[in-house]
PDB file of C-alpha atoms in Angstrom:
ATOM      1  CA  MET A   1     -71.924 -78.826  16.407  1.00 44.00           C
ATOM      2  CA  ALA A   2     -74.458 -81.099  14.699  1.00 42.00           C
ATOM      3  CA  THR A   3     -72.916 -84.190  13.153  1.00 47.00           C
ATOM      4  CA  ALA A   4     -75.675 -86.783  13.280  1.00 46.00           C
ATOM      5  CA  THR A   5     -77.266 -87.355   9.910  1.00 46.00           C
ATOM      6  CA  THR A   6     -80.749 -86.823  11.343  1.00 52.00           C
ATOM      7  CA  ASP A   7     -79.702 -83.348  12.550  1.00 81.00           C
ATOM      8  CA  LEU A   8     -78.503 -82.223   9.140  1.00 91.00           C
ATOM      9  CA  SER A   9     -80.240 -80.372   6.343  1.00 96.00           C
ATOM     10  CA  TYR A  10     -80.510 -81.951   2.903  1.00 96.00           C
ATOM     11  CA  CYS A  11     -77.420 -80.025   1.789  1.00 97.00           C
ATOM     12  CA  GLY A  12     -75.515 -81.052   4.888  1.00 97.00           C
ATOM     13  CA  ARG A  13     -76.321 -84.718   4.272  1.00 97.00           C
ATOM     14  CA  GLU A  14     -75.299 -84.478   0.614  1.00 97.00           C
ATOM     15  CA  VAL A  15     -71.972 -82.833   1.450  1.00 98.00           C
ATOM     16  CA  ARG A  16     -71.308 -85.288   4.242  1.00 97.00           C
ATOM     17  CA  LYS A  17     -71.859 -88.176   1.833  1.00 96.00           C
ATOM     18  CA  HIS A  18     -70.247 -86.897  -1.340  1.00 96.00           C
ATOM     19  CA  ASP A  19     -67.678 -84.303  -0.213  1.00 97.00           C
ATOM     20  CA  ASN A  20     -66.718 -85.281   3.296  1.00 95.00           C
ATOM     21  CA  ASP A  21     -63.601 -83.098   3.386  1.00 96.00           C
ATOM     22  CA  HIS A  22     -65.656 -79.936   2.948  1.00 97.00           C
ATOM     23  CA  PHE A  23     -68.276 -81.240   5.344  1.00 97.00           C
ATOM     24  CA  LEU A  24     -65.609 -81.484   8.041  1.00 96.00           C
ATOM     25  CA  THR A  25     -64.148 -78.043   7.329  1.00 97.00           C
ATOM     26  CA  GLY A  26     -67.653 -76.575   7.347  1.00 97.00           C
ATOM     27  CA  LEU A  27     -68.154 -77.734  10.923  1.00 96.00           C
ATOM     28  CA  PHE A  28     -65.524 -75.215  12.024  1.00 97.00           C
ATOM     29  CA  ALA A  29     -67.528 -72.295  10.641  1.00 97.00           C
ATOM     30  CA  PRO A  30     -69.838 -70.215  12.844  1.00 97.00           C
ATOM     31  CA  GLU A  31     -73.227 -71.877  13.163  1.00 96.00           C
ATOM     32  CA  ASP A  32     -75.023 -69.048  11.377  1.00 96.00           C
ATOM     33  CA  ARG A  33     -72.825 -69.525   8.267  1.00 97.00           C
ATOM     34  CA  ARG A  34     -72.603 -73.315   8.234  1.00 97.00           C
ATOM     35  CA  GLU A  35     -75.762 -73.965   6.226  1.00 97.00           C
ATOM     36  CA  ALA A  36     -74.659 -71.487   3.571  1.00 98.00           C
ATOM     37  CA  LEU A  37     -71.371 -73.372   3.252  1.00 98.00           C
ATOM     38  CA  PHE A  38     -73.227 -76.669   2.985  1.00 98.00           C
ATOM     39  CA  ALA A  39     -75.459 -75.187   0.263  1.00 98.00           C
ATOM     40  CA  LEU A  40     -72.390 -73.962  -1.636  1.00 98.00           C
ATOM     41  CA  HIS A  41     -70.669 -77.329  -1.509  1.00 98.00           C
ATOM     42  CA  ALA A  42     -73.861 -79.234  -2.298  1.00 98.00           C
ATOM     43  CA  PHE A  43     -74.188 -77.024  -5.380  1.00 98.00           C
ATOM     44  CA  ASN A  44     -70.611 -77.899  -6.306  1.00 98.00           C
ATOM     45  CA  VAL A  45     -71.389 -81.608  -5.871  1.00 98.00           C
ATOM     46  CA  GLU A  46     -74.317 -81.218  -8.267  1.00 97.00           C
ATOM     47  CA  ILE A  47     -72.350 -79.536 -11.040  1.00 97.00           C
ATOM     48  CA  ALA A  48     -69.182 -81.600 -10.527  1.00 96.00           C
ATOM     49  CA  LYS A  49     -70.991 -84.901 -11.037  1.00 94.00           C
ATOM     50  CA  THR A  50     -72.492 -83.796 -14.365  1.00 94.00           C
ATOM     51  CA  ARG A  51     -70.080 -85.858 -16.469  1.00 91.00           C
ATOM     52  CA  GLU A  52     -70.790 -88.967 -14.380  1.00 89.00           C
ATOM     53  CA  VAL A  53     -74.575 -88.876 -14.663  1.00 88.00           C
ATOM     54  CA  VAL A  54     -75.069 -88.094 -18.362  1.00 88.00           C
ATOM     55  CA  SER A  55     -74.559 -90.331 -21.374  1.00 84.00           C
ATOM     56  CA  GLU A  56     -74.039 -87.567 -23.945  1.00 89.00           C
ATOM     57  CA  PRO A  57     -72.434 -84.095 -23.825  1.00 90.00           C
ATOM     58  CA  ILE A  58     -75.670 -82.389 -24.869  1.00 93.00           C
ATOM     59  CA  LEU A  59     -77.384 -83.792 -21.785  1.00 94.00           C
ATOM     60  CA  GLY A  60     -74.548 -82.461 -19.647  1.00 94.00           C
ATOM     61  CA  GLN A  61     -74.927 -79.043 -21.204  1.00 95.00           C
ATOM     62  CA  MET A  62     -78.643 -79.116 -20.439  1.00 94.00           C
ATOM     63  CA  ARG A  63     -77.951 -80.064 -16.833  1.00 94.00           C
ATOM     64  CA  LEU A  64     -75.445 -77.249 -16.423  1.00 96.00           C
ATOM     65  CA  GLN A  65     -77.869 -74.839 -18.089  1.00 96.00           C
ATOM     66  CA  PHE A  66     -80.396 -75.607 -15.353  1.00 96.00           C
ATOM     67  CA  TRP A  67     -77.911 -74.347 -12.760  1.00 96.00           C
ATOM     68  CA  ARG A  68     -76.853 -71.430 -14.940  1.00 96.00           C
ATOM     69  CA  ASP A  69     -80.477 -70.364 -15.308  1.00 96.00           C
ATOM     70  CA  GLY A  70     -81.032 -70.807 -11.601  1.00 96.00           C
ATOM     71  CA  VAL A  71     -78.094 -68.581 -10.688  1.00 96.00           C
ATOM     72  CA  GLU A  72     -79.267 -65.980 -13.207  1.00 96.00           C
ATOM     73  CA  ALA A  73     -82.736 -66.030 -11.647  1.00 95.00           C
ATOM     74  CA  VAL A  74     -81.250 -65.411  -8.204  1.00 95.00           C
ATOM     75  CA  TYR A  75     -79.402 -62.305  -9.343  1.00 95.00           C
ATOM     76  CA  GLU A  76     -82.042 -61.029 -11.772  1.00 93.00           C
ATOM     77  CA  ASP A  77     -84.907 -61.517  -9.284  1.00 88.00           C
ATOM     78  CA  GLY A  78     -86.593 -64.073 -11.518  1.00 89.00           C
ATOM     79  CA  PRO A  79     -88.425 -67.238 -10.459  1.00 91.00           C
ATOM     80  CA  VAL A  80     -85.801 -69.556  -8.986  1.00 91.00           C
ATOM     81  CA  PRO A  81     -86.343 -73.199 -10.059  1.00 91.00           C
ATOM     82  CA  ARG A  82     -87.364 -75.395  -7.160  1.00 90.00           C
ATOM     83  CA  HIS A  83     -84.600 -77.730  -6.083  1.00 94.00           C
ATOM     84  CA  ALA A  84     -83.435 -78.979  -2.702  1.00 95.00           C
ATOM     85  CA  VAL A  85     -80.049 -77.330  -3.258  1.00 97.00           C
ATOM     86  CA  MET A  86     -81.096 -74.289  -5.288  1.00 95.00           C
ATOM     87  CA  ASP A  87     -83.467 -72.988  -2.609  1.00 94.00           C
ATOM     88  CA  PRO A  88     -80.885 -72.642   0.210  1.00 96.00           C
ATOM     89  CA  LEU A  89     -78.237 -71.574  -2.292  1.00 97.00           C
ATOM     90  CA  ALA A  90     -80.445 -68.726  -3.494  1.00 96.00           C
ATOM     91  CA  GLU A  91     -81.069 -67.627   0.090  1.00 96.00           C
ATOM     92  CA  ALA A  92     -77.348 -67.630   0.865  1.00 97.00           C
ATOM     93  CA  ALA A  93     -76.447 -65.783  -2.329  1.00 97.00           C
ATOM     94  CA  LYS A  94     -78.990 -63.029  -1.681  1.00 95.00           C
ATOM     95  CA  THR A  95     -78.549 -62.685   2.065  1.00 96.00           C
ATOM     96  CA  LEU A  96     -74.748 -62.766   2.048  1.00 97.00           C
ATOM     97  CA  ARG A  97     -74.267 -60.867  -1.238  1.00 97.00           C
ATOM     98  CA  LEU A  98     -72.193 -63.572  -2.884  1.00 98.00           C
ATOM     99  CA  SER A  99     -70.499 -62.800  -6.191  1.00 98.00           C
ATOM    100  CA  ARG A 100     -72.397 -64.060  -9.197  1.00 98.00           C
ATOM    101  CA  SER A 101     -69.230 -64.145 -11.318  1.00 98.00           C
ATOM    102  CA  LEU A 102     -67.770 -66.859  -9.076  1.00 98.00           C
ATOM    103  CA  PHE A 103     -70.836 -69.059  -9.511  1.00 98.00           C
ATOM    104  CA  ASP A 104     -70.707 -68.498 -13.264  1.00 97.00           C
ATOM    105  CA  ARG A 105     -67.045 -69.520 -13.350  1.00 97.00           C
ATOM    106  CA  LEU A 106     -67.770 -72.768 -11.516  1.00 97.00           C
ATOM    107  CA  ILE A 107     -70.601 -73.713 -13.859  1.00 97.00           C
ATOM    108  CA  ASP A 108     -68.732 -72.752 -17.032  1.00 96.00           C
ATOM    109  CA  ALA A 109     -65.696 -74.711 -15.873  1.00 95.00           C
ATOM    110  CA  ARG A 110     -67.666 -77.937 -15.663  1.00 95.00           C
ATOM    111  CA  GLU A 111     -68.329 -77.831 -19.393  1.00 92.00           C
ATOM    112  CA  ALA A 112     -64.700 -78.913 -19.778  1.00 89.00           C
ATOM    113  CA  ASP A 113     -65.613 -82.207 -18.095  1.00 90.00           C
ATOM    114  CA  LEU A 114     -67.871 -83.051 -21.035  1.00 92.00           C
ATOM    115  CA  ASP A 115     -64.789 -83.347 -23.261  1.00 90.00           C
ATOM    116  CA  ASP A 116     -62.677 -86.394 -22.414  1.00 89.00           C
ATOM    117  CA  THR A 117     -59.558 -84.988 -24.077  1.00 93.00           C
ATOM    118  CA  PRO A 118     -56.777 -84.859 -21.432  1.00 95.00           C
ATOM    119  CA  PRO A 119     -55.182 -81.490 -20.639  1.00 96.00           C
ATOM    120  CA  ALA A 120     -52.333 -80.856 -23.062  1.00 97.00           C
ATOM    121  CA  ASP A 121     -49.833 -79.836 -20.398  1.00 97.00           C
ATOM    122  CA  LEU A 122     -49.446 -78.964 -16.755  1.00 97.00           C
ATOM    123  CA  THR A 123     -50.411 -75.342 -17.379  1.00 97.00           C
ATOM    124  CA  CYS A 124     -53.757 -76.477 -18.794  1.00 97.00           C
ATOM    125  CA  LEU A 125     -54.312 -78.718 -15.780  1.00 98.00           C
ATOM    126  CA  VAL A 126     -53.549 -75.864 -13.371  1.00 98.00           C
ATOM    127  CA  ASN A 127     -55.954 -73.633 -15.287  1.00 97.00           C
ATOM    128  CA  TYR A 128     -58.628 -76.307 -14.876  1.00 97.00           C
ATOM    129  CA  ALA A 129     -57.898 -76.529 -11.142  1.00 98.00           C
ATOM    130  CA  ASP A 130     -58.074 -72.745 -10.969  1.00 98.00           C
ATOM    131  CA  VAL A 131     -61.573 -72.470 -12.456  1.00 98.00           C
ATOM    132  CA  THR A 132     -62.990 -75.507 -10.637  1.00 97.00           C
ATOM    133  CA  GLY A 133     -61.308 -74.997  -7.258  1.00 98.00           C
ATOM    134  CA  ALA A 134     -60.502 -71.341  -6.631  1.00 98.00           C
ATOM    135  CA  PRO A 135     -64.037 -69.861  -6.944  1.00 98.00           C
ATOM    136  CA  LEU A 136     -65.279 -72.433  -4.425  1.00 98.00           C
ATOM    137  CA  VAL A 137     -62.844 -71.254  -1.748  1.00 98.00           C
ATOM    138  CA  GLN A 138     -63.437 -67.615  -2.641  1.00 98.00           C
ATOM    139  CA  LEU A 139     -67.196 -68.019  -2.268  1.00 98.00           C
ATOM    140  CA  ALA A 140     -66.628 -69.721   1.083  1.00 98.00           C
ATOM    141  CA  LEU A 141     -64.585 -66.704   2.142  1.00 98.00           C
ATOM    142  CA  GLU A 142     -67.429 -64.399   1.108  1.00 98.00           C
ATOM    143  CA  ILE A 143     -69.857 -66.500   3.151  1.00 98.00           C
ATOM    144  CA  LEU A 144     -67.573 -65.892   6.128  1.00 98.00           C
ATOM    145  CA  ASP A 145     -67.572 -62.152   5.276  1.00 98.00           C
ATOM    146  CA  VAL A 146     -63.884 -62.077   4.347  1.00 98.00           C
ATOM    147  CA  ARG A 147     -63.558 -60.246   1.029  1.00 97.00           C
ATOM    148  CA  SER A 148     -60.179 -58.544   0.882  1.00 97.00           C
ATOM    149  CA  GLU A 149     -57.958 -58.815  -2.172  1.00 97.00           C
ATOM    150  CA  GLN A 150     -55.404 -60.624  -0.030  1.00 97.00           C
ATOM    151  CA  ALA A 151     -57.956 -63.200   1.093  1.00 98.00           C
ATOM    152  CA  MET A 152     -59.091 -63.818  -2.490  1.00 98.00           C
ATOM    153  CA  ALA A 153     -55.470 -64.381  -3.565  1.00 98.00           C
ATOM    154  CA  VAL A 154     -54.902 -66.840  -0.732  1.00 98.00           C
ATOM    155  CA  GLY A 155     -58.192 -68.564  -1.533  1.00 98.00           C
ATOM    156  CA  ARG A 156     -57.159 -68.958  -5.161  1.00 98.00           C
ATOM    157  CA  HIS A 157     -53.935 -70.747  -4.219  1.00 98.00           C
ATOM    158  CA  VAL A 158     -55.695 -72.983  -1.698  1.00 98.00           C
ATOM    159  CA  GLY A 159     -58.385 -73.817  -4.240  1.00 98.00           C
ATOM    160  CA  ILE A 160     -55.856 -74.754  -6.921  1.00 98.00           C
ATOM    161  CA  ALA A 161     -53.815 -76.888  -4.518  1.00 98.00           C
ATOM    162  CA  TYR A 162     -56.839 -78.736  -3.175  1.00 98.00           C
ATOM    163  CA  ALA A 163     -58.250 -79.301  -6.680  1.00 98.00           C
ATOM    164  CA  LEU A 164     -54.941 -80.677  -7.983  1.00 98.00           C
ATOM    165  CA  THR A 165     -54.704 -82.984  -4.985  1.00 98.00           C
ATOM    166  CA  GLY A 166     -58.255 -84.175  -5.603  1.00 97.00           C
ATOM    167  CA  ILE A 167     -57.436 -84.866  -9.253  1.00 97.00           C
ATOM    168  CA  LEU A 168     -54.526 -87.076  -8.186  1.00 98.00           C
ATOM    169  CA  ARG A 169     -56.660 -89.019  -5.728  1.00 96.00           C
ATOM    170  CA  ALA A 170     -59.361 -89.407  -8.395  1.00 96.00           C
ATOM    171  CA  VAL A 171     -57.008 -90.974 -10.974  1.00 96.00           C
ATOM    172  CA  PRO A 172     -58.223 -94.571 -10.352  1.00 96.00           C
ATOM    173  CA  PHE A 173     -61.892 -93.505 -10.335  1.00 94.00           C
ATOM    174  CA  LEU A 174     -61.537 -91.567 -13.582  1.00 94.00           C
ATOM    175  CA  ALA A 175     -59.508 -94.366 -15.172  1.00 95.00           C
ATOM    176  CA  ARG A 176     -62.404 -96.781 -14.674  1.00 93.00           C
ATOM    177  CA  GLN A 177     -64.437 -94.408 -16.863  1.00 91.00           C
ATOM    178  CA  HIS A 178     -61.600 -94.261 -19.420  1.00 92.00           C
ATOM    179  CA  ARG A 179     -60.949 -90.666 -18.466  1.00 93.00           C
ATOM    180  CA  GLN A 180     -57.625 -89.008 -17.737  1.00 94.00           C
ATOM    181  CA  LEU A 181     -56.935 -85.576 -16.277  1.00 96.00           C
ATOM    182  CA  LEU A 182     -53.171 -86.004 -16.113  1.00 97.00           C
ATOM    183  CA  PRO A 183     -51.240 -83.734 -18.518  1.00 97.00           C
ATOM    184  CA  ALA A 184     -50.598 -85.427 -21.863  1.00 97.00           C
ATOM    185  CA  ASP A 185     -47.123 -83.960 -22.314  1.00 96.00           C
ATOM    186  CA  ARG A 186     -45.944 -85.299 -18.944  1.00 96.00           C
ATOM    187  CA  MET A 187     -47.416 -88.704 -19.726  1.00 97.00           C
ATOM    188  CA  THR A 188     -45.443 -88.757 -22.986  1.00 96.00           C
ATOM    189  CA  GLU A 189     -42.274 -87.398 -21.398  1.00 96.00           C
ATOM    190  CA  HIS A 190     -42.230 -90.104 -18.736  1.00 96.00           C
ATOM    191  CA  GLY A 191     -43.412 -92.913 -21.015  1.00 96.00           C
ATOM    192  CA  ALA A 192     -46.702 -93.453 -19.187  1.00 96.00           C
ATOM    193  CA  GLN A 193     -49.500 -95.042 -21.213  1.00 95.00           C
ATOM    194  CA  SER A 194     -53.201 -94.215 -20.919  1.00 94.00           C
ATOM    195  CA  GLU A 195     -53.997 -97.854 -21.709  1.00 94.00           C
ATOM    196  CA  ASP A 196     -52.203 -98.971 -18.547  1.00 93.00           C
ATOM    197  CA  LEU A 197     -54.034 -96.306 -16.590  1.00 93.00           C
ATOM    198  CA  PHE A 198     -57.434 -97.391 -17.888  1.00 94.00           C
ATOM    199  CA  ALA A 199     -56.626-101.027 -17.123  1.00 93.00           C
ATOM    200  CA  GLY A 200     -55.764-100.113 -13.533  1.00 90.00           C
ATOM    201  CA  ARG A 201     -52.122-101.077 -13.947  1.00 91.00           C
ATOM    202  CA  SER A 202     -49.871 -99.153 -11.580  1.00 90.00           C
ATOM    203  CA  LYS A 203     -46.818 -98.696 -13.779  1.00 93.00           C
ATOM    204  CA  SER A 204     -43.627 -97.048 -12.558  1.00 95.00           C
ATOM    205  CA  GLU A 205     -43.740 -94.614 -15.494  1.00 97.00           C
ATOM    206  CA  LEU A 206     -46.893 -93.042 -14.057  1.00 97.00           C
ATOM    207  CA  ARG A 207     -45.304 -92.079 -10.751  1.00 97.00           C
ATOM    208  CA  PRO A 208     -43.161 -89.160 -11.979  1.00 98.00           C
ATOM    209  CA  VAL A 209     -46.272 -87.725 -13.657  1.00 98.00           C
ATOM    210  CA  ILE A 210     -48.056 -87.827 -10.301  1.00 98.00           C
ATOM    211  CA  ALA A 211     -44.979 -86.315  -8.628  1.00 98.00           C
ATOM    212  CA  ASP A 212     -44.960 -83.415 -11.116  1.00 98.00           C
ATOM    213  CA  VAL A 213     -48.590 -82.537 -10.344  1.00 98.00           C
ATOM    214  CA  ALA A 214     -48.084 -83.014  -6.600  1.00 98.00           C
ATOM    215  CA  ARG A 215     -45.120 -80.643  -6.672  1.00 98.00           C
ATOM    216  CA  VAL A 216     -47.209 -77.895  -8.275  1.00 98.00           C
ATOM    217  CA  ALA A 217     -49.979 -78.432  -5.708  1.00 98.00           C
ATOM    218  CA  ALA A 218     -47.426 -78.065  -2.910  1.00 98.00           C
ATOM    219  CA  GLU A 219     -46.087 -74.874  -4.500  1.00 98.00           C
ATOM    220  CA  HIS A 220     -49.564 -73.336  -4.412  1.00 98.00           C
ATOM    221  CA  LEU A 221     -49.945 -74.305  -0.753  1.00 98.00           C
ATOM    222  CA  ASN A 222     -46.637 -72.584  -0.037  1.00 97.00           C
ATOM    223  CA  GLN A 223     -47.768 -69.460  -1.877  1.00 98.00           C
ATOM    224  CA  ALA A 224     -51.006 -69.418   0.120  1.00 97.00           C
ATOM    225  CA  ARG A 225     -49.046 -69.583   3.357  1.00 96.00           C
ATOM    226  CA  ARG A 226     -46.635 -66.852   2.336  1.00 96.00           C
ATOM    227  CA  LEU A 227     -49.609 -64.530   1.817  1.00 96.00           C
ATOM    228  CA  ARG A 228     -51.547 -65.334   4.956  1.00 92.00           C
ATOM    229  CA  ARG A 229     -50.054 -62.789   7.368  1.00 92.00           C
ATOM    230  CA  GLY A 230     -52.760 -60.482   8.674  1.00 93.00           C
ATOM    231  CA  LEU A 231     -55.726 -62.504   7.446  1.00 96.00           C
ATOM    232  CA  PRO A 232     -58.617 -62.450   9.930  1.00 96.00           C
ATOM    233  CA  LYS A 233     -59.281 -65.610  11.900  1.00 95.00           C
ATOM    234  CA  ALA A 234     -62.771 -65.682  10.386  1.00 96.00           C
ATOM    235  CA  ALA A 235     -61.208 -66.831   7.090  1.00 97.00           C
ATOM    236  CA  LEU A 236     -59.874 -70.077   8.557  1.00 97.00           C
ATOM    237  CA  PRO A 237     -62.792 -72.463   7.880  1.00 97.00           C
ATOM    238  CA  ALA A 238     -62.673 -71.594   4.164  1.00 98.00           C
ATOM    239  CA  LEU A 239     -58.915 -72.206   4.043  1.00 98.00           C
ATOM    240  CA  LEU A 240     -58.802 -75.457   6.027  1.00 98.00           C
ATOM    241  CA  PRO A 241     -58.821 -77.529   2.789  1.00 98.00           C
ATOM    242  CA  ALA A 242     -55.125 -76.572   2.666  1.00 98.00           C
ATOM    243  CA  VAL A 243     -54.590 -78.776   5.720  1.00 97.00           C
ATOM    244  CA  LEU A 244     -56.335 -81.677   4.022  1.00 97.00           C
ATOM    245  CA  ALA A 245     -54.401 -81.149   0.787  1.00 97.00           C
ATOM    246  CA  ASP A 246     -51.194 -81.390   2.825  1.00 96.00           C
ATOM    247  CA  LEU A 247     -52.375 -84.635   4.400  1.00 96.00           C
ATOM    248  CA  HIS A 248     -53.354 -86.179   1.071  1.00 96.00           C
ATOM    249  CA  LEU A 249     -50.117 -85.109  -0.620  1.00 97.00           C
ATOM    250  CA  GLY A 250     -48.157 -86.618   2.265  1.00 97.00           C
ATOM    251  CA  VAL A 251     -49.912 -89.951   1.858  1.00 96.00           C
ATOM    252  CA  ILE A 252     -49.282 -89.914  -1.900  1.00 97.00           C
ATOM    253  CA  ALA A 253     -45.594 -89.194  -1.313  1.00 97.00           C
ATOM    254  CA  LYS A 254     -45.291 -92.010   1.245  1.00 96.00           C
ATOM    255  CA  ALA A 255     -46.858 -94.359  -1.302  1.00 96.00           C
ATOM    256  CA  ASP A 256     -44.056 -93.393  -3.715  1.00 96.00           C
ATOM    257  CA  HIS A 257     -46.618 -91.515  -5.820  1.00 97.00           C
ATOM    258  CA  ASP A 258     -48.571 -94.678  -6.552  1.00 96.00           C
ATOM    259  CA  VAL A 259     -52.131 -93.359  -6.595  1.00 96.00           C
ATOM    260  CA  PHE A 260     -53.461 -96.902  -6.905  1.00 95.00           C
ATOM    261  CA  ALA A 261     -52.061 -97.773  -3.458  1.00 94.00           C
ATOM    262  CA  PRO A 262     -54.825 -98.622  -0.947  1.00 91.00           C
ATOM    263  CA  ARG A 263     -53.625 -96.007   1.555  1.00 91.00           C
ATOM    264  CA  VAL A 264     -54.151 -93.264  -1.045  1.00 92.00           C
ATOM    265  CA  LEU A 265     -57.709 -94.356  -1.777  1.00 86.00           C
ATOM    266  CA  LEU A 266     -58.811 -94.452   1.877  1.00 85.00           C
ATOM    267  CA  PRO A 267     -59.887 -91.411   3.928  1.00 83.00           C
ATOM    268  CA  HIS A 268     -57.046 -90.181   6.107  1.00 85.00           C
ATOM    269  CA  PRO A 269     -57.639 -91.473   9.655  1.00 84.00           C
ATOM    270  CA  PHE A 270     -56.288 -88.320  11.304  1.00 86.00           C
ATOM    271  CA  ARG A 271     -58.192 -85.711   9.288  1.00 91.00           C
ATOM    272  CA  HIS A 272     -60.325 -84.692  12.265  1.00 91.00           C
ATOM    273  CA  VAL A 273     -57.302 -84.314  14.537  1.00 93.00           C
ATOM    274  CA  ARG A 274     -55.294 -82.264  12.066  1.00 92.00           C
ATOM    275  CA  LEU A 275     -58.235 -79.990  11.321  1.00 94.00           C
ATOM    276  CA  GLY A 276     -58.924 -79.519  15.024  1.00 93.00           C
ATOM    277  CA  TRP A 277     -55.289 -78.697  15.715  1.00 93.00           C
ATOM    278  CA  ALA A 278     -55.191 -76.218  12.827  1.00 91.00           C
ATOM    279  CA  ALA A 279     -58.374 -74.555  14.075  1.00 91.00           C
ATOM    280  CA  LEU A 280     -56.991 -74.372  17.619  1.00 90.00           C
ATOM    281  CA  ARG A 281     -53.799 -72.714  16.374  1.00 90.00           C
ATOM    282  CA  GLY A 282     -55.707 -70.518  13.947  1.00 87.00           C
ATOM    283  CA  ARG A 283     -53.393 -71.517  11.103  1.00 87.00           C
ATOM    284  CA  TYR A 284     -53.806 -73.614   8.002  1.00 87.00           C
TER     285      TYR A 284
END
């Protein structure tokens, strides 16, 4: 299992740096599928950071169009634009017969990031987590050659749970950009103010909002586990983000749902152990 930076491909290095959770879960995949997983998650890093690297929505749309055109070229046998991520992604998509519709959903979903309007309610937030998180897990399952309807359903729940957990952990980061992904109706209901959020003030009114989102994430993890009976062991590396979502949600709960608490912002020190134990047991 290669972990030294010098042993990694460009995609592996990018995922290790910018999406370390998925880097770690990818290490549990068979060696012949690991690079495809790294290419998938490096692609997701590229489209997910669109809002951060552009100054105007039109520039974000142009950036996403590059990836949209690239994916189209892969599936229409056109000239694929040269890019350190697009090249291995194209190879994986063709060789492993990955579903174009899932790539399209991921790209289209990131257009929502170009609008800073918060989600109106928790349903809208879950829908956002669905389109940004579920296709990623489902594509990982396809890379591992697990394509059953049951596996896709489990992957959807894991993807939503992990995405919601990531949104909670990203609250301070987004707040520094004057962005908020917490549901507006829950903010109003609990008396939480965006101004406090943007100023980095950890107000008690924010904590029940975080608890509401965390509860929904946990419900999706429970649904994923209720559906897992009979899934092949090969699916495990794609579903290991469920283990990490559990860890992160546990830390948030212990911090009394204060997402500004230092322990929430730091990587969990026992991620490797929990992932290894889950892999050994064959359960997420």
